[in-house]
Coordinates of C-alpha atoms in Angstrom, one line a residue:
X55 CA 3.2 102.6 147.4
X56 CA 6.0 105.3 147.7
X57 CA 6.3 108.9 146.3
X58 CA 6.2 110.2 144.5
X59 CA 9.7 110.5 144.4
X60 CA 12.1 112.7 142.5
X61 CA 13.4 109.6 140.1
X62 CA 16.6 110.5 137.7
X63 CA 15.6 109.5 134.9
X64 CA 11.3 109.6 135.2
X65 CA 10.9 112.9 137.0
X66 CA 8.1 112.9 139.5
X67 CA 7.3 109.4 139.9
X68 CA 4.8 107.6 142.1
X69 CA 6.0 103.9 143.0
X70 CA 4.4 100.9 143.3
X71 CA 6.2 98.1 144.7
X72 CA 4.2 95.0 144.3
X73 CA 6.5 92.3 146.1
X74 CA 7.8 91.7 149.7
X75 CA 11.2 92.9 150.4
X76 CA 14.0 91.7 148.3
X77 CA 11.9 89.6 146.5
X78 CA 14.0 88.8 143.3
X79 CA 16.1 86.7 141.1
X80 CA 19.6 88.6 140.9
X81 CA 22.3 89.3 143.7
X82 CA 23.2 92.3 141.9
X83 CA 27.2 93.3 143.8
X84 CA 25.6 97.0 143.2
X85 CA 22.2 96.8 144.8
X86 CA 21.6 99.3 146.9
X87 CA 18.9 97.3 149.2
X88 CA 22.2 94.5 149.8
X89 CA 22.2 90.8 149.3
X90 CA 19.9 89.0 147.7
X91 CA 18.8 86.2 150.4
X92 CA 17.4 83.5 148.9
X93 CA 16.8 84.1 145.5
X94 CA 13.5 83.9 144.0
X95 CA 12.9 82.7 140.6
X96 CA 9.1 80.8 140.7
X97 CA 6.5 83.9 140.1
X98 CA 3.4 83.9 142.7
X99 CA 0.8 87.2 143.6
X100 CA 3.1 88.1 146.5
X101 CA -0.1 91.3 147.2
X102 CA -3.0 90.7 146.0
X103 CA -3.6 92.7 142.7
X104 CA -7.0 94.2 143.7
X105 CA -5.2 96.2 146.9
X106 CA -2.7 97.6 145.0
X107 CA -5.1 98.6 142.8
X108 CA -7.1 100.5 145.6
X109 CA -4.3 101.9 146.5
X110 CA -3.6 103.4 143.3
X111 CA -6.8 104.7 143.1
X112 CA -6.7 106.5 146.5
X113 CA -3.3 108.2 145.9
X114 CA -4.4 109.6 142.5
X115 CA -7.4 111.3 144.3
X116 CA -5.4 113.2 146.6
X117 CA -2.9 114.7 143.8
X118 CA -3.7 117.5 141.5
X119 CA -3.4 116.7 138.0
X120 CA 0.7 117.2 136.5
X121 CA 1.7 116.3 139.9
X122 CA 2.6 112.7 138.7
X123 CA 4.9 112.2 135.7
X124 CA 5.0 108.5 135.6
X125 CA 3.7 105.8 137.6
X126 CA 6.4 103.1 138.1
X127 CA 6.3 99.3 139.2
X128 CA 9.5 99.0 141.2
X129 CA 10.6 99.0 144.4
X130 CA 12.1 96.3 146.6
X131 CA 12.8 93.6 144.0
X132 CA 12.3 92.3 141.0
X133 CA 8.2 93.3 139.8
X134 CA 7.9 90.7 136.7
X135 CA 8.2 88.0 139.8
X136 CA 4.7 89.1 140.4
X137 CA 2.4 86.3 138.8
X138 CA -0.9 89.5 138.2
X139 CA 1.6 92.0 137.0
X140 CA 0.1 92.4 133.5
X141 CA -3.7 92.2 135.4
X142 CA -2.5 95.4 137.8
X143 CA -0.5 97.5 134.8
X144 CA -3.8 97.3 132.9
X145 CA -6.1 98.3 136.1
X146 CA -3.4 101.4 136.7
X147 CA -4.3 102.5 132.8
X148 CA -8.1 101.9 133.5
X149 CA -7.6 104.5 135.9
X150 CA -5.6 107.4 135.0
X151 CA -3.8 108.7 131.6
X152 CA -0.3 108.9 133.7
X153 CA 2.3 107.2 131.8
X154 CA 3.6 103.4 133.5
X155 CA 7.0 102.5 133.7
X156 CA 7.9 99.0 135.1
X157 CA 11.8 98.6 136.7
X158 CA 12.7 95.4 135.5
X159 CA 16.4 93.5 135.3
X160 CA 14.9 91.8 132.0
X161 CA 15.8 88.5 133.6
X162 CA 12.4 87.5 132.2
X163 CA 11.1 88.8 129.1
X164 CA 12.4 85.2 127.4
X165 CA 9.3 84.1 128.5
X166 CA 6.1 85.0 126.4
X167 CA 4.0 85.3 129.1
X168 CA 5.7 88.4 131.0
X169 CA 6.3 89.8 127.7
X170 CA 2.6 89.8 126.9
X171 CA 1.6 91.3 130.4
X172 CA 4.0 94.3 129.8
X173 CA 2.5 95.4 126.9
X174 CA 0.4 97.3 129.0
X175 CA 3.5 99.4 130.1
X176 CA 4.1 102.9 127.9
X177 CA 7.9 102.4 129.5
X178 CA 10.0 99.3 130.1
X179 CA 13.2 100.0 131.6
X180 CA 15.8 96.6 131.9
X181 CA 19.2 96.2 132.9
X182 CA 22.1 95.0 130.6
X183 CA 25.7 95.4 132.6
X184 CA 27.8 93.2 130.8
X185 CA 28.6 92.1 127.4
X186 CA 29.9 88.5 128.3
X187 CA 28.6 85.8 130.4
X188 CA 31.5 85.6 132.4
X189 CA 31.0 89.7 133.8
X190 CA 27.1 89.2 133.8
X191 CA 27.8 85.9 136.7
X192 CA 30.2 88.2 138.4
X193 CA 28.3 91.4 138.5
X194 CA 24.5 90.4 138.8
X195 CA 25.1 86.9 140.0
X196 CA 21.8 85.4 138.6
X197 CA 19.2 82.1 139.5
X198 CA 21.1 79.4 137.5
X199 CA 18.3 79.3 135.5
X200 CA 18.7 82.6 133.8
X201 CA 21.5 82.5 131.7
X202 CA 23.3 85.4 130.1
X203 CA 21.8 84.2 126.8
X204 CA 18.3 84.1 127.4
X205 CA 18.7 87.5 129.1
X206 CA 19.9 88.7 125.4
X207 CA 17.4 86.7 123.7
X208 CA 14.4 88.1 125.8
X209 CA 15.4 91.7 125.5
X210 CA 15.9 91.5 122.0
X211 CA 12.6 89.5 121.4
X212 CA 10.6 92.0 123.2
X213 CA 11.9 95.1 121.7
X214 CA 11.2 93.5 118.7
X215 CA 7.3 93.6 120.0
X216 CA 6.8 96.1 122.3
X217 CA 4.8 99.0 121.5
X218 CA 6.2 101.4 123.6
X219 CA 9.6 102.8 125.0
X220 CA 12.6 100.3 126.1
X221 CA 15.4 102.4 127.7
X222 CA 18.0 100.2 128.3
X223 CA 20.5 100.9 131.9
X224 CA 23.6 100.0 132.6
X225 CA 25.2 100.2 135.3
X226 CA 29.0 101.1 135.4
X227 CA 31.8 99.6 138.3
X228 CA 34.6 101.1 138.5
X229 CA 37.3 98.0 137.4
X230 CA 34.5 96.0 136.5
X231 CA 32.7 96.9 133.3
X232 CA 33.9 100.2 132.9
X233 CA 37.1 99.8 130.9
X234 CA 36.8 99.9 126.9
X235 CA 37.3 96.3 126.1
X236 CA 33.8 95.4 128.3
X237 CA 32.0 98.4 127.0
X238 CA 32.6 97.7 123.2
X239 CA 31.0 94.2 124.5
X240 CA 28.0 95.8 125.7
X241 CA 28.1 97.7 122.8
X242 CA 27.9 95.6 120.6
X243 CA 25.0 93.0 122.6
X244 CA 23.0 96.8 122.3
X245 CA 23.2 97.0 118.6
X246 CA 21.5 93.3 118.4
X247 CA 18.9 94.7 121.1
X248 CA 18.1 98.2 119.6
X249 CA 16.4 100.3 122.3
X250 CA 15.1 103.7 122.3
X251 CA 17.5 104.8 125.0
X252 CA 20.7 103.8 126.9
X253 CA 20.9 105.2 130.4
X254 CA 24.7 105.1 131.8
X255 CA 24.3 105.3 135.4
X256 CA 26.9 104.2 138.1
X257 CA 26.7 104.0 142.2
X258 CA 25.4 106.3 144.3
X259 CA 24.1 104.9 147.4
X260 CA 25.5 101.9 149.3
X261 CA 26.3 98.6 146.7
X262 CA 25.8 95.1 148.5
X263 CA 29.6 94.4 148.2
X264 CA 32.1 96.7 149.9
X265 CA 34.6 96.2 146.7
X266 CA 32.4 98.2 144.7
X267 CA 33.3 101.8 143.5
X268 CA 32.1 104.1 141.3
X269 CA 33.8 105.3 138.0
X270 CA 34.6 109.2 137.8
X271 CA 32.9 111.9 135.2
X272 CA 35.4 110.8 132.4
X273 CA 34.9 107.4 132.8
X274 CA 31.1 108.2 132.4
X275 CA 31.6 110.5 129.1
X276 CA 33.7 108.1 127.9
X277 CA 31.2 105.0 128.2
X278 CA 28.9 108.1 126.5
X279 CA 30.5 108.5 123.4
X280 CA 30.9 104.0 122.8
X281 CA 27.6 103.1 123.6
X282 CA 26.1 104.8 120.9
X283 CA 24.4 107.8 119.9
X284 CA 21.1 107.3 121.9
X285 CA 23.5 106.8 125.1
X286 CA 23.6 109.1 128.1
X287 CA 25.1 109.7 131.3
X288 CA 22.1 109.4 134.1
X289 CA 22.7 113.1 135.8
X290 CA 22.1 113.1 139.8
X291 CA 19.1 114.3 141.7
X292 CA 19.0 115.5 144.9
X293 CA 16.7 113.4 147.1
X294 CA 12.7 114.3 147.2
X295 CA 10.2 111.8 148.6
X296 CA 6.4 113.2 149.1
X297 CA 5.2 111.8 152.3
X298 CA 1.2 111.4 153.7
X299 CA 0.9 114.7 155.4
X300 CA 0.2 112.6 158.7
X301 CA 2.5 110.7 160.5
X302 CA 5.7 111.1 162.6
X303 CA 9.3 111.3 162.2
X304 CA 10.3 108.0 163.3
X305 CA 7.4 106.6 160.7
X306 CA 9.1 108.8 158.1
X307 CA 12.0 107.7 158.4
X308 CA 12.4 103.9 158.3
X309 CA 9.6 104.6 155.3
X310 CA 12.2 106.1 153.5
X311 CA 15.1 104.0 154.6
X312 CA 13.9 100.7 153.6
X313 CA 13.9 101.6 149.8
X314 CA 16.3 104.3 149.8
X315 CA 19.3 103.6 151.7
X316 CA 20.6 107.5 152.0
X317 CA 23.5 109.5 154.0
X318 CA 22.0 111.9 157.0
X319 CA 22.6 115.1 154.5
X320 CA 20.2 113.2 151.8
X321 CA 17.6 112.3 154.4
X322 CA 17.5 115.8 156.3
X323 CA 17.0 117.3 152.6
X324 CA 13.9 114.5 151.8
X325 CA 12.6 114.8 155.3
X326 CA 12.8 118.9 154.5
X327 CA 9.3 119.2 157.1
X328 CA 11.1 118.4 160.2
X329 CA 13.6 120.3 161.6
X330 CA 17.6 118.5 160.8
X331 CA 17.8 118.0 165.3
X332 CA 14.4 116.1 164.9
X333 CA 15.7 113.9 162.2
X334 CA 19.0 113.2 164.0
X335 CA 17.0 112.4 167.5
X336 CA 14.9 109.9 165.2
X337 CA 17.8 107.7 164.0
X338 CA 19.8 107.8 167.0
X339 CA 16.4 106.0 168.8
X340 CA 15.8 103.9 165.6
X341 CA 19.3 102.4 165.7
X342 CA 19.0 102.0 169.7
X343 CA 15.7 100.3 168.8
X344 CA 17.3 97.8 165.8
X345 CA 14.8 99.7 163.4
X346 CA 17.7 101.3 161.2
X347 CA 21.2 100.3 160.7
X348 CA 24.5 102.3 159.2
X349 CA 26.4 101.1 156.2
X350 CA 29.8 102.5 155.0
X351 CA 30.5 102.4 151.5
X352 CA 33.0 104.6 149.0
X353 CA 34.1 106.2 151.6
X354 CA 30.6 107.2 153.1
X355 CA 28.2 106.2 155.8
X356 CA 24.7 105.4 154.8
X357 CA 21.7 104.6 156.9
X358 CA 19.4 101.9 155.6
X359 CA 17.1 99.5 156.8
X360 CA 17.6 97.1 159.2
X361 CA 16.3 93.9 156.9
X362 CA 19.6 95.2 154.7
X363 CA 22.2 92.3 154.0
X364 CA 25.4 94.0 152.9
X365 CA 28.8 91.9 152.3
X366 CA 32.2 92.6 152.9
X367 CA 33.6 90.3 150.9
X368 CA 37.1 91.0 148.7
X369 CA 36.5 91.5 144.8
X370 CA 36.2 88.5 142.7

């Protein structure tokens, strides 16, 4: 559990990540948690569904009601992995009327299984950043078994029986997919897919690959306006995370590190109850310690956790 958070696109959001670390079946060249190493593609109860269940339950008792917009399945990886995922997003409904979301990079919903579990969800948010096979292998670098086909084909199967909201992301790099040939591509694989919303969103904290930059403001409103009509341009949030009110700064710190790689500015603003020396002592002793780890990217230095795999390897 994590959060809530102040999430771009799902306001106040309390996360659940039900995996280990980095659990998942892309190697995205844009994650912000770095390499994917090994990937995973077999699905298995990585937590057991019953503690995260508890855990749930606990966190809702200590928030006021309207505190919590969404409750989101996310995190550190890829959450349809997890083999009880439909078991604990109908146990999280049991239990409160908070709206669910689940993260997902779709890579899945071909199956019928997963796309029976998330039913459940009143929000499924997947990933399409490319129109072609050829930019999908070089931007999210997939299992071999999940082919730029079946991605299409589960997305547009489950919109076509899912209940609830599909908003669909994509992820801009600048060079990459950004340019108007590619975007008419993804353009048209969204017509076939039809969701309710198309979230443009680009970079913002530190992408696995050092090659990676973001596109600028009118590369963003440009994307916009040939995406279609239910497209829009994810705005920026400055970073809130809602700790336990016990705990220390050092605690704090590589809590908020390991899912949200941020610069110091960002994590003196989330860490807003400790005093900006007290933060700065922290990861001076955490980076001594081999707790936390600095990563420069677009020009910027980022702090992350030390489990963080990032490459420095030229453009493809």
């Amino acid at each position: 559990m994590f959060g809530p958070i102040a999430s771009r696109r799902l306001g106040r959001s309390l996360g659940v990540d039900p995996i280990v670390y980095k659990a998942c079946n892309w190697n995205c060249v844009y994650c912000q948690l770095g390499r994917t190493t090994p990937l995973r593609h077999e699905r298995q109860d990585f937590v057991p569904a019953d503690d995260v269940l508890a855990e749930v339950r606990q966190v809702l008792a200590e928030h006021v009601p309207g505190s919590i917009d969404w409750i989101t399945f996310g995190g550190s990886g890829e959450p349809t992995l997890h083999a009880s995922l439909g078991s604990m997003l109908r146990g999280v409904k049991a239990l409160t009327e908070i709206p669910v979301a689940v993260l997902t990079n779709g890579a899945l919903l071909y199956r019928p299984e997963v796309q029976v579990e998330l039913m459940a969800a009143d929000a499924v948010l997947p990933t399409l950043d490319a129109g072609s096979d050829e930019l999908f292998q070089r931007i999210n670098r997939p299992s071999p078994e999940l082919t730029f086909g079946r991605l299409i084909e589960g997305l547009v199967a489950f919109r076509r029986v899912f209940g609830g909201k599909l908003w669909v992301e994509v992820m801009l790099i600048k060079g990459v997919n950004d340019a108007e040939p590619e975007l008419r591509d993804i353009a048209a694989v969204l017509e076939r897919i039809q969701p309710h919303e198309v979230h443009i969103n680009r970079p913002v904290r530190p992408p696995a690959e050092g090659w990676v930059q973001a596109p600028d403001e009118e590369t963003l409103a440009r994307a916009a306006s040939i995406l279609g009509s239910n497209a829009r341009v994810v705005a920026a949030t400055a970073p809130c995370l809602e700790l336990p009110p016990w705990g220390d700064v050092d605690s704090a710190v590589v809590e908020i590190l390991t899912r949200h790689p941020m610069s110091l500015e960002e994590l003196v603003q989330a860490l807003e109850r400790w005093e900006p020396g007290d933060v700065g002592q922290a990861l001076a002793s955490l980076a001594r310690d081999g707790r936390v780890r600095t990563v420069t990217r677009m020009g910027r230095q980022f702090w992350s956790g030390v489990e963080a795999k990032y490459g420095e390897t030229p453009a493809p």
